[in-house]
Short mmCIF file of C-alpha atoms and ligand atoms in Angstrom, two decimals:
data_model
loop_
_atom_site.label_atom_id
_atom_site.label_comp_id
_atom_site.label_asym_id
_atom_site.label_seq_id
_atom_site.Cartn_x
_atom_site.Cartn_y
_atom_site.Cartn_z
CA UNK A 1076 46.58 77.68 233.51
CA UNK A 1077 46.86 73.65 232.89
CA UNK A 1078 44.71 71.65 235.31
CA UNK A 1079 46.55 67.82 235.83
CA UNK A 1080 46.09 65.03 237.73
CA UNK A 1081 49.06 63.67 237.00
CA UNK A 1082 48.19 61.00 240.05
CA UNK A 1083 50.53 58.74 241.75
CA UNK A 1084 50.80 57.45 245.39
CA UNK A 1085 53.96 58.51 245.59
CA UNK A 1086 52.81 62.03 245.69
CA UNK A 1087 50.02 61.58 247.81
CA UNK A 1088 52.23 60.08 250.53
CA UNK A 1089 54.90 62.47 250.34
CA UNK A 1090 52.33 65.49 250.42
CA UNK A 1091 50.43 63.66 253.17
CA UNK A 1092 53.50 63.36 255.33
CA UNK A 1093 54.92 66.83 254.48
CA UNK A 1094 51.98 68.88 255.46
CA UNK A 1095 50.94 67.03 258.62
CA UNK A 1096 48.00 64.71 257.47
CA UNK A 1097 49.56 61.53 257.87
CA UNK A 1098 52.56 60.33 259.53
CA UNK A 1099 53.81 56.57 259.42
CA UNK A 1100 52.67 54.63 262.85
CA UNK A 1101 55.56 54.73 265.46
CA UNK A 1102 57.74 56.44 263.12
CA UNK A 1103 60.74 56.86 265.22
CA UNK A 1104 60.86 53.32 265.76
CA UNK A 1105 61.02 51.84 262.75
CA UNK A 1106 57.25 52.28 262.02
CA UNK A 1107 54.55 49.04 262.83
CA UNK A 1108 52.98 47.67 259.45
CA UNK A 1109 49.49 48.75 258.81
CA UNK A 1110 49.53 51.34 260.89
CA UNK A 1111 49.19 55.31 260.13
CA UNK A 1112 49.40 58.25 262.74
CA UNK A 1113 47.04 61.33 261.45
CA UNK A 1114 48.71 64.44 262.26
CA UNK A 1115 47.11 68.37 262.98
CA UNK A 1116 46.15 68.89 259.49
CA UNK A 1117 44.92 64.92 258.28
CA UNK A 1118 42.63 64.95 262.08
CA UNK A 1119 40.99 68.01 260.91
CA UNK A 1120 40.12 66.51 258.01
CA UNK A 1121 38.99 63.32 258.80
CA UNK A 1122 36.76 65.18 261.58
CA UNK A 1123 35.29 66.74 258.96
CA UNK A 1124 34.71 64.03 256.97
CA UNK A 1125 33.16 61.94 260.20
CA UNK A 1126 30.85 65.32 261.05
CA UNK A 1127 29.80 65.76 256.98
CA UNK A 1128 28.39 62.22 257.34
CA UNK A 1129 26.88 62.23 260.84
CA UNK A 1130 25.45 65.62 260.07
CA UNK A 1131 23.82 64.30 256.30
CA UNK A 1132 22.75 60.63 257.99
CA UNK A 1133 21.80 61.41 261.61
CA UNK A 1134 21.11 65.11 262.22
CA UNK A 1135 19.80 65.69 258.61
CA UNK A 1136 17.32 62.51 259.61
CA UNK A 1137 14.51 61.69 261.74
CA UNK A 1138 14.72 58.06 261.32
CA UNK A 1139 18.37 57.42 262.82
CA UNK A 1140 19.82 57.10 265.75
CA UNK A 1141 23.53 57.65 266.84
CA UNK A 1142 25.80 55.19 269.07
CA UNK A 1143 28.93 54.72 270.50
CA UNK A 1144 29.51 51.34 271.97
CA UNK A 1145 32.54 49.55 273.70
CA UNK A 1146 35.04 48.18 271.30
CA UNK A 1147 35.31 45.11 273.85
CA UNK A 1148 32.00 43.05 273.66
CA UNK A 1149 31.36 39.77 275.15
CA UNK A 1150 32.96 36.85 273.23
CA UNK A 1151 29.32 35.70 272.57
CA UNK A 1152 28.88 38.39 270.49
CA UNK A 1153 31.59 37.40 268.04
CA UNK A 1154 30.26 33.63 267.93
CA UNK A 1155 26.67 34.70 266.99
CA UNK A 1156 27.88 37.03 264.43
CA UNK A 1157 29.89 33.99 262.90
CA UNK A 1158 32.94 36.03 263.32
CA UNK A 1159 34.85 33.49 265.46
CA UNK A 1160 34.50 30.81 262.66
CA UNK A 1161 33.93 32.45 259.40
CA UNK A 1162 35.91 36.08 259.84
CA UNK A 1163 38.80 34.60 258.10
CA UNK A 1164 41.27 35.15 254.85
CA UNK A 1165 42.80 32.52 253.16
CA UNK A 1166 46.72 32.54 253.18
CA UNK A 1167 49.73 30.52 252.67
CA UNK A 1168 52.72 29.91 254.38
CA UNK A 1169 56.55 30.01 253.36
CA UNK A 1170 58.42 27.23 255.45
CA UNK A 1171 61.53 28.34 254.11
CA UNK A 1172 61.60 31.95 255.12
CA UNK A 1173 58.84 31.61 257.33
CA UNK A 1174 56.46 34.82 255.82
CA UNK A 1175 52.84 34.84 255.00
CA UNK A 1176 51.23 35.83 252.22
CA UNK A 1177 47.20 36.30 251.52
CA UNK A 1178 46.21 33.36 248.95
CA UNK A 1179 43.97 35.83 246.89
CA UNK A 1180 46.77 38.86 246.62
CA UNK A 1181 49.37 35.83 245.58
CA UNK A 1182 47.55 35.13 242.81
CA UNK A 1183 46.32 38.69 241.61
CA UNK A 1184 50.36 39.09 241.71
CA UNK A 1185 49.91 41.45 244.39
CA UNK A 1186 53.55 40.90 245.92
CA UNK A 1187 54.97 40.82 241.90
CA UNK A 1188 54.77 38.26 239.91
CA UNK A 1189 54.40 34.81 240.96
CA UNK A 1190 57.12 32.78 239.35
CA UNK A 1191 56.17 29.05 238.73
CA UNK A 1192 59.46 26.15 239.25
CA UNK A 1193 58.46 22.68 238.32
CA UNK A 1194 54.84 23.53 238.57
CA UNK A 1195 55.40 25.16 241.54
CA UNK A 1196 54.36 28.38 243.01
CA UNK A 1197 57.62 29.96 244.36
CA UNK A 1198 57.48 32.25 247.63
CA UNK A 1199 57.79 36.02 245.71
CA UNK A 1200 60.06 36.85 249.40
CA UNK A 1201 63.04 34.00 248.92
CA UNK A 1202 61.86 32.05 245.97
CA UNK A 1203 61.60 28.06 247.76
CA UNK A 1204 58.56 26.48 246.43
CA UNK A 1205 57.72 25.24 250.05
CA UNK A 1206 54.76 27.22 250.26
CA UNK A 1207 51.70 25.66 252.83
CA UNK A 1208 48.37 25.10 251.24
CA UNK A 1209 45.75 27.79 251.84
CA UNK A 1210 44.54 27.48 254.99
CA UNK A 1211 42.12 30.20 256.73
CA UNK A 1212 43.36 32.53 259.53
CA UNK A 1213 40.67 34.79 261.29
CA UNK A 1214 41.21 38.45 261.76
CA UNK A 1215 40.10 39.66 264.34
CA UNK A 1216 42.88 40.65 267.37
CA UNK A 1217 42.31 38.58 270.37
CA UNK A 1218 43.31 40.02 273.78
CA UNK A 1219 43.14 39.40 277.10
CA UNK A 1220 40.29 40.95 279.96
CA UNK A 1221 41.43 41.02 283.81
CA UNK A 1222 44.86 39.86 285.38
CA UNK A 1223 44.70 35.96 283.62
CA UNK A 1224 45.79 35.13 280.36
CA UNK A 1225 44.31 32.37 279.76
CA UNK A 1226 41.69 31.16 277.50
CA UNK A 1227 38.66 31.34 279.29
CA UNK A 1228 39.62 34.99 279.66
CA UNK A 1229 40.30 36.08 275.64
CA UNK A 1230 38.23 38.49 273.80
CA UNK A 1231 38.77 40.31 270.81
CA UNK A 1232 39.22 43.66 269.82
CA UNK A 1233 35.66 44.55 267.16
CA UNK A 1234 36.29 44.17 263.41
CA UNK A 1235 33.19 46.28 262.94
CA UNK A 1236 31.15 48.25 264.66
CA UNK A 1237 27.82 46.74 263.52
CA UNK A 1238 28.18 44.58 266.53
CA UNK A 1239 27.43 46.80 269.48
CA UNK A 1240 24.43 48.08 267.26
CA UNK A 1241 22.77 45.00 267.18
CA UNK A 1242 23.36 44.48 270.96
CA UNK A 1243 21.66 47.31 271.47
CA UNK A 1244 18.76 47.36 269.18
CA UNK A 1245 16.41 46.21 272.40
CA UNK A 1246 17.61 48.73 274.59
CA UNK A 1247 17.20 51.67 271.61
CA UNK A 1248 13.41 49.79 271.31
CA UNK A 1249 12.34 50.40 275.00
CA UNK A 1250 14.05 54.06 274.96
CA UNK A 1251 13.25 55.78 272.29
CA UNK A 1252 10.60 53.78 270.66
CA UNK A 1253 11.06 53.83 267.04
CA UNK A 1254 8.34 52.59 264.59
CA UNK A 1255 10.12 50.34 261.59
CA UNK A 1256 12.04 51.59 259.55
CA UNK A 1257 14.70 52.85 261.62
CA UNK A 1258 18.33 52.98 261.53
CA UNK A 1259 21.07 52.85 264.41
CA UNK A 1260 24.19 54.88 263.31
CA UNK A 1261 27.72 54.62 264.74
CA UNK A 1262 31.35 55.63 264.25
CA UNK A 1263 34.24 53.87 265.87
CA UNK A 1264 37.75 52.51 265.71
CA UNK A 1265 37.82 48.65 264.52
CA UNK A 1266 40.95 45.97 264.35
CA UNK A 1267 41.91 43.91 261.39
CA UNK A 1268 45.24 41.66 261.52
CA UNK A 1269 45.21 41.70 257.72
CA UNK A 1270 47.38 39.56 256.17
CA UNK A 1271 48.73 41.86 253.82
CA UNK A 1272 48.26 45.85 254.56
CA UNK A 1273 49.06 48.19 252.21
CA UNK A 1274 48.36 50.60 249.46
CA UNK A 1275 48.86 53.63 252.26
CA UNK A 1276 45.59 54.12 254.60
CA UNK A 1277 43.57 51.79 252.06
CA UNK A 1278 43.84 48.61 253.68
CA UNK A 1279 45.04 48.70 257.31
CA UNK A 1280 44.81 47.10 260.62
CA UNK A 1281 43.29 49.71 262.96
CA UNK A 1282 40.89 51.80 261.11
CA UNK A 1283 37.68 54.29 261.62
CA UNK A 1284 34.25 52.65 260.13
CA UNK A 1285 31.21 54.66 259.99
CA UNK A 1286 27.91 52.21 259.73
CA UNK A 1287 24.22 52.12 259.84
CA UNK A 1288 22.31 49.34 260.30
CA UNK A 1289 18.73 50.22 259.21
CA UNK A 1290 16.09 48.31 260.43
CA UNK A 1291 13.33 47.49 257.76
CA UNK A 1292 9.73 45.12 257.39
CA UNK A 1293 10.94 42.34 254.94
CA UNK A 1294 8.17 43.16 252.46
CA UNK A 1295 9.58 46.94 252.04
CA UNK A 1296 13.55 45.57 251.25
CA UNK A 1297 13.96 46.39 247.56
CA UNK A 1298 12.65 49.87 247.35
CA UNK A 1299 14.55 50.63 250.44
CA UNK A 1300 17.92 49.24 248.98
CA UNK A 1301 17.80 51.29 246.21
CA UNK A 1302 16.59 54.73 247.99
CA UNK A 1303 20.33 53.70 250.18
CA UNK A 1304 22.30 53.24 247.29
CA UNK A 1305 20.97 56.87 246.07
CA UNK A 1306 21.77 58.15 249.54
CA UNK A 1307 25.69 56.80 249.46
CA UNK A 1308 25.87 58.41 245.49
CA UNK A 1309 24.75 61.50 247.73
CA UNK A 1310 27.83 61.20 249.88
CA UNK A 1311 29.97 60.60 247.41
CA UNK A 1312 29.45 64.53 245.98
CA UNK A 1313 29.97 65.41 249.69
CA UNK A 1314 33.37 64.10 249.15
CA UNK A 1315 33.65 65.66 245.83
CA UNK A 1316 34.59 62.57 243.94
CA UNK A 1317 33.90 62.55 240.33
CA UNK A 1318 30.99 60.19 239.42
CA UNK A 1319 32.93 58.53 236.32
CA UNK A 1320 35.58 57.41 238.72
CA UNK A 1321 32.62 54.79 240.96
CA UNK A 1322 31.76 51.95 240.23
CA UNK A 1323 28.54 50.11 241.44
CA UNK A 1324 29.39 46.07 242.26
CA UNK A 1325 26.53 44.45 241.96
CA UNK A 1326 27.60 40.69 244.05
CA UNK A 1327 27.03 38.09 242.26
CA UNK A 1328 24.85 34.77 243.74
CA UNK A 1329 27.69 32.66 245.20
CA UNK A 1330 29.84 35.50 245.78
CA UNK A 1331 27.56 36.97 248.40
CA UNK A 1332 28.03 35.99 252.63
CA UNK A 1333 25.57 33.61 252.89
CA UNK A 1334 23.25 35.16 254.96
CA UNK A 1335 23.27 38.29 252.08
CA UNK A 1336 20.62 38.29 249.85
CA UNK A 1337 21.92 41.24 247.77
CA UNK A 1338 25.45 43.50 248.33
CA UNK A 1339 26.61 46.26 246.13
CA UNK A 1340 30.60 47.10 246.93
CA UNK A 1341 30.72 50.56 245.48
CA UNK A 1342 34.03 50.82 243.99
CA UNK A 1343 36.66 54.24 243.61
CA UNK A 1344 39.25 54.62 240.69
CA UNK A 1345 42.01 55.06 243.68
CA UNK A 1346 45.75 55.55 241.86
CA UNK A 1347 46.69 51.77 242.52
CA UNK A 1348 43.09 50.60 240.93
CA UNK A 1349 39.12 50.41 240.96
CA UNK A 1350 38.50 49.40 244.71
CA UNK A 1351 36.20 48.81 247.06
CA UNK A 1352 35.34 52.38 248.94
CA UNK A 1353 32.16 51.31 250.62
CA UNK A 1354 29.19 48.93 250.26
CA UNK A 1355 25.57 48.15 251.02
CA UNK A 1356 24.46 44.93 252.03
CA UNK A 1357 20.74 43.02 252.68
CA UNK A 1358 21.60 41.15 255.40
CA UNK A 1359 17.99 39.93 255.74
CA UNK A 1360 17.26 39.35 259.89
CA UNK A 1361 20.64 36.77 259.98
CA UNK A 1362 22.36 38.84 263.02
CA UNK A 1363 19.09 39.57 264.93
CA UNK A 1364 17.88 36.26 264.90
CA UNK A 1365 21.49 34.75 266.06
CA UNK A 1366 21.67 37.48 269.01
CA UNK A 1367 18.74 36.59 269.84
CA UNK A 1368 19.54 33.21 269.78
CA UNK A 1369 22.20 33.13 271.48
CA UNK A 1370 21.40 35.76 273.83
CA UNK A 1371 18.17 34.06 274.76
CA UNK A 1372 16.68 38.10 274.43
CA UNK A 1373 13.94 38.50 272.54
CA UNK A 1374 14.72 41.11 269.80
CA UNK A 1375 11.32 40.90 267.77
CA UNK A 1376 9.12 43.75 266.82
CA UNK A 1377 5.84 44.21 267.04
CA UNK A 1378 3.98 46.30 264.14
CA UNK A 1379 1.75 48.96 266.12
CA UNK A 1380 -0.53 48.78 262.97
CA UNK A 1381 -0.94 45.11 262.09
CA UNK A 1382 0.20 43.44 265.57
CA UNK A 1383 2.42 41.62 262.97
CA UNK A 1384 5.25 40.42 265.72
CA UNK A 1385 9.12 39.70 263.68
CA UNK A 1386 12.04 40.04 263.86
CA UNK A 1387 13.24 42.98 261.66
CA UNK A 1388 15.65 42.42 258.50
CA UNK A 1389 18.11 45.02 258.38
CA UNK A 1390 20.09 46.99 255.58
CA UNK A 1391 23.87 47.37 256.14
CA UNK A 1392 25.12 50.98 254.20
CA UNK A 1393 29.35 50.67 255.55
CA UNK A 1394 31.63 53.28 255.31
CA UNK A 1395 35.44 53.27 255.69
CA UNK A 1396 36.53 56.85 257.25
CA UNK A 1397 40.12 56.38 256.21
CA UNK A 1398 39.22 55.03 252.99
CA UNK A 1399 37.00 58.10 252.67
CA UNK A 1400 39.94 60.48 253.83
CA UNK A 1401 42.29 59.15 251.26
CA UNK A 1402 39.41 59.42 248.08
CA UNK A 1403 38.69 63.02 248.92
CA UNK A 1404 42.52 63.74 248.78
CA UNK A 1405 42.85 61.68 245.80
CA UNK A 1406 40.23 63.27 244.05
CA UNK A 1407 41.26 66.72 245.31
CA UNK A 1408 44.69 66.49 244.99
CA UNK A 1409 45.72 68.68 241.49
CA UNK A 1410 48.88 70.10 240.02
CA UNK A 1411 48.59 73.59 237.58
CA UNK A 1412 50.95 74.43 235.03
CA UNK A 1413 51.04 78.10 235.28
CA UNK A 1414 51.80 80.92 233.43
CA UNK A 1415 55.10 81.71 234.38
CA UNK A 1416 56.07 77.94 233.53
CA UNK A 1417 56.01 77.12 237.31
CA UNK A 1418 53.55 74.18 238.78
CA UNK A 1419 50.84 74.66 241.93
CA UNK A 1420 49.90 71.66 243.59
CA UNK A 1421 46.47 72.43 245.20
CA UNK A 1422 44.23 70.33 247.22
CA UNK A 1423 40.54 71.60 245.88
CA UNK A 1424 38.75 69.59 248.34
CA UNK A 1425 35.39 70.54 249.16
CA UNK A 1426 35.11 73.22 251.27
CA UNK A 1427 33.26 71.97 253.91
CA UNK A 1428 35.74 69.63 254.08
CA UNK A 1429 39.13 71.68 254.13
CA UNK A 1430 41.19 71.39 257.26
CA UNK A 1431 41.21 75.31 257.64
CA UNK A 1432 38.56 77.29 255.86
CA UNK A 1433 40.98 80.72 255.90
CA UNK A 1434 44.41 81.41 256.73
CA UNK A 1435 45.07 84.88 257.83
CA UNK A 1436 49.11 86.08 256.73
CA UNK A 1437 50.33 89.78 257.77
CA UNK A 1438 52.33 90.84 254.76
CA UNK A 1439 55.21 91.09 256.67
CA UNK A 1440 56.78 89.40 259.70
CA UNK A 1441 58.87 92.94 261.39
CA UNK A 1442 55.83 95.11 261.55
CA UNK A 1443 54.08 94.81 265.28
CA UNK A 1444 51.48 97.09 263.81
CA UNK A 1445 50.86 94.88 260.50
CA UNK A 1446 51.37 91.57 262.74
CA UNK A 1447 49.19 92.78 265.47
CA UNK A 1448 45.90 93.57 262.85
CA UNK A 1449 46.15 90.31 261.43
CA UNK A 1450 45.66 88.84 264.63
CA UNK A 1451 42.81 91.09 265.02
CA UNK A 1452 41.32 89.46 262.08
CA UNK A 1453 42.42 86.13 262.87
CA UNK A 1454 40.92 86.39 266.46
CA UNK A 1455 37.29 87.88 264.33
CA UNK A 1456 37.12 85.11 262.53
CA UNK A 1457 38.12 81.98 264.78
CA UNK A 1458 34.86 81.53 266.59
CA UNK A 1459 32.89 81.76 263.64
CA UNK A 1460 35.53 78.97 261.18
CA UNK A 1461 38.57 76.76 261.56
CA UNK A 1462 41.23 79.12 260.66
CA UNK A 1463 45.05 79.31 260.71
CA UNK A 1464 47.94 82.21 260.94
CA UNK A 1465 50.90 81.90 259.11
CA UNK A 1466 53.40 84.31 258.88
CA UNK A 1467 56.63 82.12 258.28
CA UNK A 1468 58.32 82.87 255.09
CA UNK A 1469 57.13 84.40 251.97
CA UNK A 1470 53.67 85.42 251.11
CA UNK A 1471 54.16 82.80 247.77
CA UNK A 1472 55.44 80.79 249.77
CA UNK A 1473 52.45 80.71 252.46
CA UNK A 1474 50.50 80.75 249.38
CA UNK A 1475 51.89 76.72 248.16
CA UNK A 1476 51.62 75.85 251.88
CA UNK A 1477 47.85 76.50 252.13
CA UNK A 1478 46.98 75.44 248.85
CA UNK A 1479 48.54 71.98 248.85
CA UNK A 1480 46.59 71.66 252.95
CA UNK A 1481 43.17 72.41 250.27
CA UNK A 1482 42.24 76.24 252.42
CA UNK A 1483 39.68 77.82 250.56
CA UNK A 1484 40.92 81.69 251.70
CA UNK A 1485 44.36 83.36 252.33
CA UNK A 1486 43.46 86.40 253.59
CA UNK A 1487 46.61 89.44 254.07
CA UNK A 1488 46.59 91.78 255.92
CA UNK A 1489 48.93 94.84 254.56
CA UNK A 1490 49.72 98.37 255.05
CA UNK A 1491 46.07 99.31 253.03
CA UNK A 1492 44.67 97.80 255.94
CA UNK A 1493 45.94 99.81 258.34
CA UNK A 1494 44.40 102.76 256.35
CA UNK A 1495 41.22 101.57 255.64
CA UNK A 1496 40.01 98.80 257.41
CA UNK A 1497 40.31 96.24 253.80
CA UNK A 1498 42.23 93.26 253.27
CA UNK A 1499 42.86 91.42 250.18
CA UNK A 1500 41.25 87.75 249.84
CA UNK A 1501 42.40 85.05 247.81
CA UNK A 1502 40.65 82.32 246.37
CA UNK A 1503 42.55 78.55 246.42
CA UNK A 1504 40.90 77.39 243.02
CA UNK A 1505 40.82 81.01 241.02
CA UNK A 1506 43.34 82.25 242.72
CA UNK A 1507 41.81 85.72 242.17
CA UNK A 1508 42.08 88.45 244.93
CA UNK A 1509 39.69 90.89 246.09
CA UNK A 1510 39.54 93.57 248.34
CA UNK A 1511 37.07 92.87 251.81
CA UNK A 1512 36.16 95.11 254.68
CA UNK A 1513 37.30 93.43 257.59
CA UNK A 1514 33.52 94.28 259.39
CA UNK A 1515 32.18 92.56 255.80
CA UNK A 1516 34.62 89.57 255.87
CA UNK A 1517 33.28 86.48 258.45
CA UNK A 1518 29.80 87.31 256.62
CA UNK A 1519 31.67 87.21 253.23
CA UNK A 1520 33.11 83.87 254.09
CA UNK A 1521 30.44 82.21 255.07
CA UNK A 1522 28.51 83.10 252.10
CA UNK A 1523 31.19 81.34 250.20
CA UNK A 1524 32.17 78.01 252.48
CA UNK A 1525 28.36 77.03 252.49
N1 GAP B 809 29.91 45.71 258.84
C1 GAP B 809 30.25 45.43 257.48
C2 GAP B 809 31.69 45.52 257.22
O1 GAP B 809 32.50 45.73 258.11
P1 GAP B 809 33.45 45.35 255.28
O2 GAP B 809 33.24 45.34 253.80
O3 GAP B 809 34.26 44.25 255.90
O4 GAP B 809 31.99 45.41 255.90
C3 GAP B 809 33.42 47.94 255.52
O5 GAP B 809 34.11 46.72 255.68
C4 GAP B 809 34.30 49.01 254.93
O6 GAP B 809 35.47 49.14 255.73
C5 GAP B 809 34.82 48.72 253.53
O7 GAP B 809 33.87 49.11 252.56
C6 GAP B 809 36.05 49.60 253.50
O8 GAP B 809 35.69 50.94 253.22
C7 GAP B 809 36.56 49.57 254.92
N2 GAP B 809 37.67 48.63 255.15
C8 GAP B 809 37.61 47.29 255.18
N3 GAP B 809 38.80 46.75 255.49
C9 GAP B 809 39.66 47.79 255.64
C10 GAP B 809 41.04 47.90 255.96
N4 GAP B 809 41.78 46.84 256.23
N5 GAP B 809 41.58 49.14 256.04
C11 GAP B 809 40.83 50.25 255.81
N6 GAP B 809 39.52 50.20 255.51
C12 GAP B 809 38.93 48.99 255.43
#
């Protein structure tokens, strides 16, 4: 048996569409740009993926603490962040066709190759050179609050989540009164108007984050950074990806926000390219400071030890869920030549991951008393795991469905079990079977998933 990657997006959108993970956004319309639907099997495993890393940073911890703010915030908000003036992306417009393109992706020919007429860049959509200058658009999706649309009454919808954290770092202070250093975690939906979406669920415009911001005494900032980025390599063998594949990007000076003192974008080798999967950033005390600023709260901290009163610099660990998602499928996703010539595409994500950690098939589909003991064994086992029943088609056939979904056990029930109480187990990544007793087999399971 022939383990390939044999890796291209293609597949990964086809097999993503086929099996239920992800679906186009408004599909039956025509679809909306930038936007992806996740269907029975892609929510399981993206709920997974959310729980694996609230579990290993929150529960797993005794220095964080979970939120889940409102995805509208006061407009002030956005000003002292400096994402009203400064959330922007540079692009140009064609004033022939009238489309916009992202100044950056023009020139890394990410809509083809650029051609040049008369020293010209020419539009890569209908070719006039009567393309605009860059000029900067911001982001973030403005809206309207009450029955008025009118100015005085926009917001926006969040571009991060780090927002409502900082909002609330006084009100986490007078509750739960935690002693530096101390992190606020949270999980949410955000809104991007990117310029140019694309690459599947890579780049977006409505997409999960999962953040921290982790408050920190100024003096302790460099050992800290580095104990985070050892942390996020921790997560990344939660999502099974293959260390030669990441890349740390170390920012350099100049490149940085300005209020960043050091930023590491830890880059995947994703099918279309090494790119940006997560990153940590020092973002020193710039977005307490302006809250407080502009808030007129006072957000400082007082040392219980020294009396030392400041206001706490914070590091900024950022996760994209969807970015995640499509990683642990990447790195998962694997095709087998086999002996008898054929090919098995499997999904060996992590277990703890997998959208269904058994599926339970009676051998055949006619026989109430076969089809009625594997839901026997299907009801044992779904209080204790995720699990699914399949009895359509084929037991080969059952057998591609659940191995290209990534579930770890197919377990039949046959006419042995009838007799004695046994079924046979399969393994996705072995594919070996073995014979369990059904009282022996949510034990047997477990044993294996942990
Ligand atoms: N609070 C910091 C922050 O939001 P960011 O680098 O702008 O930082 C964080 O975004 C993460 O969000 C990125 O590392 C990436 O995983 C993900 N991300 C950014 N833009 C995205 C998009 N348009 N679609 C999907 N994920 C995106």
């Amino acid at each position: 048996m022939a383990d390939e990657k044999n890796l291209s997006m293609e597949k990964i959108v086809s097999l993503c569409k086929r099996r239920g993970f992800i679906f186009p956004g408004s599909e039956i319309y025509g679809g909306l740009a930038g936007t992806w639907d996740y269907g029975p099997i892609g929510v399981e495993l993206k709920n997974n993926v959310r729980n694996a890393w609230w579990k290993m940073f929150v529960h797993d911890r005794s220095d964080m603490f979970g939120l889940d703010t409102a995805i509208l915030m006061n407009p002030r908000a956005w000003e002292a962040s400096g994402h009203v003036s400064g959330f922007t992306d540079p692009m140009v417009d064609c004033r022939n066709c009238k489309l916009r393109f992202r100044a950056d992706h023009l020139d890394e020919g990410k809509y083809g190759e650029v051609k040049i007429i008369d020293g010209k860049k020419a539009c890569p959509n209908c070719g006039s050179t009567e393309l605009t200058e860059p000029r900067m658009f911001n982001m973030m999706f403005k809206t309207f609050i009450g029955p008025v649309e009118e100015t005085a009454n926009q917001i926006y919808l969040r571009p991060e989540t780090a927002g409502g954290m900082f909002v609330n770092f006084k009100n986490v202070m007078d509750t739960m009164r935690p002693k530096l250093p101390f992190g606020l975690a949270q999980s949410g939906r955000v809104f991007r108007n990117e310029i140019t979406p694309g690459d599947f669920i890579f780049r977006v415009r409505e997409f999960d984050l999962m953040e921290f911001e982790y408050f920190i005494n100024p003096n302790d900032w460099e050992k800290l950074f580095e104990s985070w980025v050892a942390e996020i390599a921790k997560w990344l063998d939660v999502l099974g990806l293959d260390k030669n594949k990441i890349y740390y990007h170390e920012i350099p000076d100049g490149e940085r926000a300005h209020y960043s003192k050091r930023t590491i974008d830890i880059e995947y080798q994703f099918p279309f390219g090494m790119k940006e999967l997560c990153a940590i950033a020092y973002r020193t005390n710039f977005d307490l400071t302006q809250h407080q600023k502009f808030s007129g709260q006072d957000l400082s901290y007082t040392d219980p030890y020294t009396n030392e009163k400041f206001i706490p610099h914070v590091l900024e660990p950022t996760f994209g869920l969807d970015r995640a998602v499509l990683s642990a499928i990447v790195e998962a996703y694997t095709e087998e030549k086999m002996e008898n010539g054929d090919t098995r595409a499997v999904l060996k994500l992590p277990r703890v991951l997998a959208p269904f950690k058994a599926a339970i098939f009676p051998l055949v589909s006619n026989k109430d008393n076969v089809v009625g003991k594997a839901k026997e064994v299907f009801k044992l086992l779904q209080p204790v795991f995720n699990v699914t029943f399949d009895d359509n088609g084929n037991v080969g056939k059952r057998y591609r469905r659940q191995d290209e979904i990534g579930t770890p056990f197919c377990i039949t029930v046959d006419f042995d079990t009838l007799e004695d109480d046994t079924v046979t187990v399969r393994d996705r990544d072995t594919m070996k079977q073995e014979r369990v007793k059904i009282a022996e087999l949510a034990g047997h399971l477990k044993a294996k998933l942990v």
